[in-house]
Short mmCIF file of C-alpha atoms and ligand atoms in Angstrom, two decimals:
data_model
loop_
_atom_site.label_atom_id
_atom_site.label_comp_id
_atom_site.label_asym_id
_atom_site.label_seq_id
_atom_site.Cartn_x
_atom_site.Cartn_y
_atom_site.Cartn_z
CA MET A 1 -13.34 -14.92 12.56
CA PRO A 2 -10.73 -13.67 10.06
CA SER A 3 -8.27 -11.08 11.32
CA TYR A 4 -6.85 -8.31 9.14
CA VAL A 5 -4.07 -5.83 9.90
CA ILE A 6 -3.77 -2.83 7.61
CA VAL A 7 -0.48 -0.99 8.15
CA GLY A 8 -0.86 2.70 7.26
CA ALA A 9 -4.63 3.06 7.49
CA SER A 10 -5.28 6.72 8.35
CA ARG A 11 -6.60 7.84 4.96
CA GLY A 12 -6.89 6.99 1.27
CA ILE A 13 -6.80 3.32 0.32
CA GLY A 14 -5.79 2.20 3.84
CA HIS A 15 -8.77 3.89 5.47
CA GLU A 16 -11.05 2.40 2.83
CA TYR A 17 -9.73 -1.08 3.70
CA LEU A 18 -10.96 -0.50 7.27
CA ARG A 19 -14.32 0.77 6.01
CA VAL A 20 -14.95 -2.12 3.59
CA LEU A 21 -13.74 -4.82 5.99
CA SER A 22 -15.75 -3.39 8.90
CA ALA A 23 -18.97 -4.19 7.03
CA ASP A 24 -18.53 -7.89 7.81
CA GLN A 25 -19.00 -8.21 11.57
CA SER A 26 -17.17 -11.53 11.61
CA ASN A 27 -13.92 -9.71 10.70
CA THR A 28 -11.52 -8.39 13.32
CA VAL A 29 -9.83 -5.42 11.67
CA VAL A 30 -6.84 -3.49 12.97
CA GLY A 31 -5.41 -0.37 11.36
CA THR A 32 -2.01 0.98 12.31
CA VAL A 33 -1.67 4.75 12.05
CA ARG A 34 1.01 7.34 12.76
CA ASN A 35 -1.33 9.82 14.42
CA ILE A 36 -3.60 7.85 16.73
CA ALA A 37 -5.50 10.89 18.07
CA ASP A 38 -6.51 12.05 14.58
CA ALA A 39 -7.43 8.51 13.49
CA GLU A 40 -9.56 7.92 16.60
CA GLU A 41 -11.35 11.21 16.01
CA ARG A 42 -12.13 10.18 12.44
CA ALA A 43 -13.16 6.67 13.51
CA LYS A 44 -15.83 8.15 15.83
CA THR A 45 -17.78 9.32 12.79
CA GLU A 46 -17.65 5.83 11.22
CA GLY A 47 -19.44 3.94 13.99
CA TRP A 48 -17.18 0.91 13.58
CA LYS A 49 -17.67 -1.97 16.02
CA ASN A 50 -14.99 -4.39 14.84
CA VAL A 51 -12.15 -1.98 13.97
CA TYR A 52 -9.22 -1.25 16.29
CA LEU A 53 -6.55 1.40 15.85
CA VAL A 54 -2.98 1.08 17.10
CA PRO A 55 -0.03 3.44 16.69
CA GLY A 56 2.72 2.54 14.23
CA ASP A 57 5.18 4.27 11.93
CA LEU A 58 6.70 2.21 9.11
CA THR A 59 10.05 4.00 9.44
CA ASP A 60 10.33 3.14 13.16
CA TYR A 61 10.94 -0.60 13.60
CA LYS A 62 10.41 -0.35 17.37
CA SER A 63 6.91 1.02 16.76
CA MET A 64 6.20 -1.89 14.41
CA TYR A 65 7.21 -4.43 17.10
CA ALA A 66 5.08 -2.50 19.63
CA ALA A 67 2.14 -2.51 17.18
CA ALA A 68 2.48 -6.28 16.71
CA ASP A 69 2.40 -6.72 20.51
CA GLU A 70 -0.78 -4.65 20.77
CA VAL A 71 -2.40 -6.48 17.86
CA SER A 72 -1.54 -9.82 19.43
CA LYS A 73 -3.64 -8.89 22.48
CA ILE A 74 -6.60 -7.97 20.25
CA THR A 75 -6.45 -10.98 17.93
CA ASP A 76 -5.32 -13.67 20.35
CA GLY A 77 -1.81 -13.96 18.94
CA LYS A 78 -2.64 -14.44 15.26
CA VAL A 79 -3.16 -12.50 12.05
CA ASP A 80 -4.74 -13.99 8.93
CA TYR A 81 -4.14 -11.14 6.48
CA LEU A 82 -1.34 -8.58 6.82
CA VAL A 83 -1.71 -5.70 4.35
CA ILE A 84 1.11 -3.16 4.23
CA ASN A 85 -0.43 -0.16 2.57
CA GLY A 86 1.31 2.99 3.90
CA ALA A 87 3.85 4.70 1.71
CA PHE A 88 5.72 7.94 1.17
CA ILE A 89 4.41 9.28 -2.12
CA SER A 90 6.68 12.21 -2.79
CA LYS A 91 4.67 15.13 -4.15
CA GLN A 92 7.77 17.22 -4.71
CA SER A 93 9.39 14.74 -7.10
CA ALA A 94 6.19 13.36 -8.68
CA ASP A 95 6.82 15.18 -11.94
CA MET A 96 10.62 14.88 -11.92
CA ALA A 97 12.33 12.73 -14.56
CA PRO A 98 15.92 11.64 -13.79
CA THR A 99 17.71 14.66 -15.30
CA ALA A 100 15.44 17.08 -13.44
CA PHE A 101 17.63 16.34 -10.41
CA ILE A 102 20.70 17.95 -12.02
CA GLY A 103 21.67 20.71 -9.60
CA LYS A 104 19.21 19.31 -7.05
CA GLU A 105 21.32 16.41 -5.82
CA GLU A 106 20.85 17.17 -2.13
CA PHE A 107 17.08 17.12 -2.64
CA LEU A 108 17.42 13.84 -4.58
CA LYS A 109 19.38 12.28 -1.68
CA ALA A 110 16.74 13.33 0.86
CA ASP A 111 13.78 12.35 -1.34
CA ALA A 112 15.30 8.93 -2.14
CA ALA A 113 16.19 8.35 1.52
CA THR A 114 12.61 9.01 2.71
CA SER A 115 11.12 7.00 -0.16
CA PHE A 116 13.33 3.97 0.54
CA GLU A 117 13.08 4.25 4.31
CA THR A 118 9.27 4.23 4.17
CA ASN A 119 8.50 2.12 1.11
CA PHE A 120 11.30 -0.47 1.25
CA LEU A 121 12.56 -0.64 4.86
CA GLY A 122 9.04 -0.03 6.24
CA PRO A 123 7.55 -3.24 4.79
CA VAL A 124 10.62 -5.21 6.00
CA PHE A 125 10.16 -3.81 9.53
CA ALA A 126 6.42 -4.52 9.42
CA ILE A 127 6.69 -8.06 8.03
CA ASN A 128 9.42 -9.05 10.50
CA ALA A 129 7.43 -7.65 13.42
CA PHE A 130 4.12 -9.29 12.46
CA LEU A 131 5.56 -12.56 11.14
CA PRO A 132 5.00 -14.58 14.35
CA LEU A 133 1.32 -13.56 14.26
CA VAL A 134 0.97 -14.41 10.55
CA LYS A 135 2.54 -17.83 11.19
CA ASN A 136 -0.13 -18.43 13.86
CA GLY A 137 -2.93 -17.39 11.49
CA SER A 138 -4.91 -19.90 9.48
CA VAL A 139 -4.84 -17.97 6.18
CA LYS A 140 -1.20 -16.76 6.17
CA LYS A 141 -1.36 -14.06 3.48
CA ILE A 142 0.88 -10.98 3.33
CA ILE A 143 0.15 -8.19 0.86
CA VAL A 144 2.49 -5.29 0.20
CA VAL A 145 0.76 -2.56 -1.78
CA SER A 146 3.00 -1.72 -4.70
CA SER A 147 2.44 0.29 -7.87
CA GLY A 148 2.30 -0.20 -11.61
CA MET A 149 4.93 2.57 -11.62
CA ALA A 150 7.40 -0.15 -10.58
CA ASP A 151 6.74 -2.13 -13.75
CA THR A 152 9.44 -1.45 -16.34
CA GLU A 153 7.09 -2.53 -19.15
CA LEU A 154 4.52 0.13 -18.15
CA VAL A 155 7.23 2.78 -17.80
CA ARG A 156 8.56 1.99 -21.29
CA SER A 157 5.28 1.55 -23.12
CA ALA A 158 3.41 4.46 -21.52
CA GLY A 159 6.54 6.65 -21.57
CA ILE A 160 6.60 7.64 -17.89
CA ALA A 161 9.99 9.14 -16.99
CA GLU A 162 8.69 10.96 -13.90
CA ALA A 163 8.43 9.96 -10.23
CA LEU A 164 11.90 8.41 -10.19
CA THR A 165 12.37 7.96 -6.45
CA TYR A 166 8.84 6.71 -5.72
CA SER A 167 8.95 4.23 -8.62
CA ALA A 168 12.41 2.96 -7.63
CA SER A 169 11.30 2.46 -4.01
CA LYS A 170 8.23 0.52 -5.20
CA SER A 171 10.36 -1.64 -7.48
CA ALA A 172 12.38 -2.47 -4.34
CA VAL A 173 9.09 -3.72 -2.85
CA ASN A 174 8.85 -6.22 -5.67
CA ILE A 175 12.25 -7.73 -4.94
CA LEU A 176 11.64 -7.87 -1.19
CA VAL A 177 8.36 -9.69 -1.83
CA ALA A 178 10.14 -12.21 -4.08
CA LYS A 179 12.84 -12.78 -1.42
CA TYR A 180 10.30 -13.26 1.39
CA SER A 181 8.28 -15.64 -0.79
CA VAL A 182 11.26 -17.94 -1.09
CA GLU A 183 12.02 -17.82 2.63
CA LEU A 184 8.44 -18.10 3.88
CA LYS A 185 7.15 -20.83 1.57
CA LYS A 186 8.07 -23.52 4.10
CA PHE A 187 5.61 -21.91 6.54
CA GLY A 188 2.80 -21.96 3.97
CA ILE A 189 2.83 -18.15 3.79
CA THR A 190 1.78 -16.44 0.55
CA ILE A 191 3.15 -12.95 -0.06
CA ILE A 192 2.52 -10.72 -3.05
CA ALA A 193 3.07 -7.15 -4.21
CA LEU A 194 -0.33 -5.78 -5.19
CA SER A 195 -0.94 -2.71 -7.33
CA PRO A 196 -4.25 -1.02 -6.42
CA GLY A 197 -4.92 0.57 -9.84
CA LEU A 198 -4.99 4.30 -10.38
CA VAL A 199 -7.13 5.41 -7.44
CA ASP A 200 -8.77 8.73 -6.61
CA THR A 201 -7.84 9.37 -2.97
CA SER A 202 -8.83 13.05 -2.94
CA GLU A 203 -11.75 12.25 -0.57
CA GLY A 204 -13.98 14.80 -2.24
CA LYS A 205 -11.41 17.62 -2.28
CA LYS A 206 -11.52 19.53 -5.57
CA PRO A 207 -8.24 19.47 -7.53
CA THR A 208 -6.54 22.82 -8.13
CA PRO A 209 -6.40 24.09 -11.76
CA GLU A 210 -2.69 23.08 -11.83
CA GLU A 211 -3.59 19.56 -10.65
CA MET A 212 -6.33 19.36 -13.33
CA VAL A 213 -3.79 20.14 -16.05
CA LYS A 214 -1.41 17.55 -14.61
CA TYR A 215 -4.15 14.88 -14.40
CA GLN A 216 -5.14 15.53 -18.00
CA LEU A 217 -1.54 15.09 -19.12
CA ILE A 218 -1.26 11.83 -17.16
CA ALA A 219 -4.58 10.58 -18.59
CA ASN A 220 -3.39 11.33 -22.14
CA GLN A 221 -0.10 9.54 -21.45
CA LEU A 222 -1.85 6.49 -20.01
CA LYS A 223 -4.38 6.25 -22.86
CA SER A 224 -1.58 5.13 -25.17
CA TYR A 225 -0.90 2.21 -22.78
CA ALA A 226 -4.53 1.39 -21.92
CA PRO A 227 -6.94 2.73 -24.60
CA ASN A 228 -10.00 1.74 -22.54
CA PHE A 229 -8.82 3.69 -19.51
CA THR A 230 -11.51 6.17 -18.44
CA GLY A 231 -9.92 7.67 -15.31
CA PRO A 232 -9.06 6.81 -11.71
CA ILE A 233 -11.25 4.34 -9.84
CA SER A 234 -12.70 5.06 -6.37
CA THR A 235 -11.05 3.77 -3.21
CA GLU A 236 -14.06 1.47 -2.74
CA GLN A 237 -13.71 -0.03 -6.23
CA SER A 238 -9.99 -0.54 -5.69
CA VAL A 239 -10.26 -2.13 -2.24
CA LYS A 240 -13.11 -4.46 -3.26
CA ALA A 241 -11.10 -5.55 -6.32
CA GLN A 242 -7.96 -6.02 -4.19
CA LEU A 243 -9.88 -8.11 -1.64
CA SER A 244 -11.18 -10.30 -4.42
CA VAL A 245 -7.62 -10.86 -5.69
CA ILE A 246 -6.39 -11.51 -2.14
CA GLY A 247 -9.21 -13.99 -1.51
CA ASN A 248 -8.32 -15.98 -4.62
CA LEU A 249 -4.54 -15.97 -4.12
CA THR A 250 -2.72 -19.27 -4.16
CA ILE A 251 0.74 -20.04 -2.86
CA GLU A 252 1.87 -20.65 -6.45
CA GLN A 253 1.51 -16.88 -6.99
CA SER A 254 3.70 -16.07 -4.01
CA GLY A 255 6.51 -13.62 -4.80
CA ASP A 256 4.77 -12.07 -7.80
CA MET A 257 3.49 -8.56 -8.40
CA ILE A 258 -0.06 -8.40 -9.71
CA SER A 259 -2.74 -5.77 -10.04
CA HIS A 260 -6.20 -5.27 -8.53
CA LEU A 261 -7.41 -7.06 -11.68
CA GLY A 262 -5.41 -10.15 -10.72
CA ASN A 263 -3.03 -9.86 -13.65
CA LYS A 264 -0.35 -7.59 -15.10
CA GLN A 265 -2.81 -4.97 -16.38
CA TRP A 266 -2.22 -2.02 -14.06
CA LEU A 267 -5.15 0.18 -15.15
N1 LIG B 301 -3.71 6.13 -5.24
C1 LIG B 301 -3.16 5.53 -6.28
O1 LIG B 301 -3.53 5.77 -7.45
C2 LIG B 301 -2.06 4.51 -6.08
C3 LIG B 301 -1.51 3.92 -7.23
C4 LIG B 301 -0.52 2.97 -7.07
C5 LIG B 301 -0.11 2.61 -5.80
N2 LIG B 301 -0.64 3.22 -4.70
C6 LIG B 301 -0.18 2.76 -3.38
O2 LIG B 301 -1.31 2.57 -2.55
C7 LIG B 301 -0.94 2.78 -1.19
C8 LIG B 301 -1.89 3.79 -0.55
O3 LIG B 301 -1.80 5.00 -1.29
P1 LIG B 301 -2.91 6.14 -1.22
O4 LIG B 301 -3.14 6.55 -2.62
O5 LIG B 301 -4.04 5.72 -0.38
O6 LIG B 301 -2.06 7.29 -0.52
P2 LIG B 301 -2.46 8.42 0.54
O7 LIG B 301 -3.89 8.77 0.45
O8 LIG B 301 -1.43 9.49 0.35
O9 LIG B 301 -2.20 7.69 1.93
C9 LIG B 301 -0.91 7.29 2.29
C10 LIG B 301 -1.03 6.50 3.57
O10 LIG B 301 0.30 6.07 3.94
C11 LIG B 301 0.49 6.44 5.30
N3 LIG B 301 1.91 6.62 5.61
C12 LIG B 301 2.77 7.48 5.05
N4 LIG B 301 3.97 7.38 5.64
C13 LIG B 301 3.84 6.42 6.61
C14 LIG B 301 4.72 5.87 7.58
N5 LIG B 301 5.98 6.28 7.70
N6 LIG B 301 4.24 4.92 8.40
C15 LIG B 301 2.96 4.51 8.32
N7 LIG B 301 2.07 4.98 7.43
C16 LIG B 301 2.52 5.94 6.59
C17 LIG B 301 -0.28 7.73 5.46
O11 LIG B 301 -0.45 8.02 6.83
P3 LIG B 301 -0.41 9.54 7.41
O12 LIG B 301 -1.83 10.03 7.39
O13 LIG B 301 0.13 9.38 8.77
O14 LIG B 301 0.48 10.36 6.52
C18 LIG B 301 -1.56 7.36 4.73
O15 LIG B 301 -2.41 6.58 5.53
C19 LIG B 301 0.52 3.24 -1.22
O16 LIG B 301 1.36 2.14 -0.97
C20 LIG B 301 0.69 3.74 -2.65
O17 LIG B 301 2.02 3.68 -3.06
C21 LIG B 301 -1.61 4.15 -4.81
#
């Protein structure tokens, strides 16, 4: 009876993790969410039998310890797979290259603070809170969802100067994963940073004309890096590919950042 905890599971890729994992009745699946009322309302329409929701905010370490306590009661004190998915993906700075912050330094400070608090400190809070449960698990795998945007090779070869704060906070994920891998090896715990690919999380919402123009520009930019790239994959494609990578992980890979394809190809 494998147990999975998905931290940050209200929508997008996190919600899809719950959906895909719920299909196997032998799984016990827990999603942590910031807004439990909204998530429970949404869950009603899914008809899940093996999915539990508990409150938790990555930026609030006390809520992560409380979530781990609640999960422990559900899973009998153990967690096999801990997936930290939630992140602050700043919309306001998504198209800002470094010099775009000239004259906007106060915004930069706030945007960087939220990005690092959620995307760097959040995984540290979550891992430290859930670690006793992971140690008790039989699989002992920790996944922190990262991004190809944190790969300096992708940034240089595809020419992506934008999304400075988000990318920097995700590159911090990569170093924290490497540090934990060194410390946790003696417990037989494997931890990786996993990029999910470029994923359409619009959930059927039509993009605005401005978003369409932006997406086209991004697609053109990415084609130079990955000529076979045809566009974003669905959340289902991404999660199924991620689960396949997670299933095949070995402790030798611990500390690395890899993609949903199991290698360093991010698209
Ligand atoms: N989509 C892509 O193409 C792509 C590419 C590379 C990497 N990623 C990574 O994939 C992961 C999921 O992204 P997504 O595309 O599914 O994004 P999304 O649809 O915007 O969902 C973000 C999720 O993070 C949660 N979250 C935000 N702040 C949180 C906090 N303080 N505590 C707990 N949860 C929090 C959100 O919960 P609320 O509903 O409460 O806001 C939501 O469930 C992220 O780590 C992202 O960086 C995505």
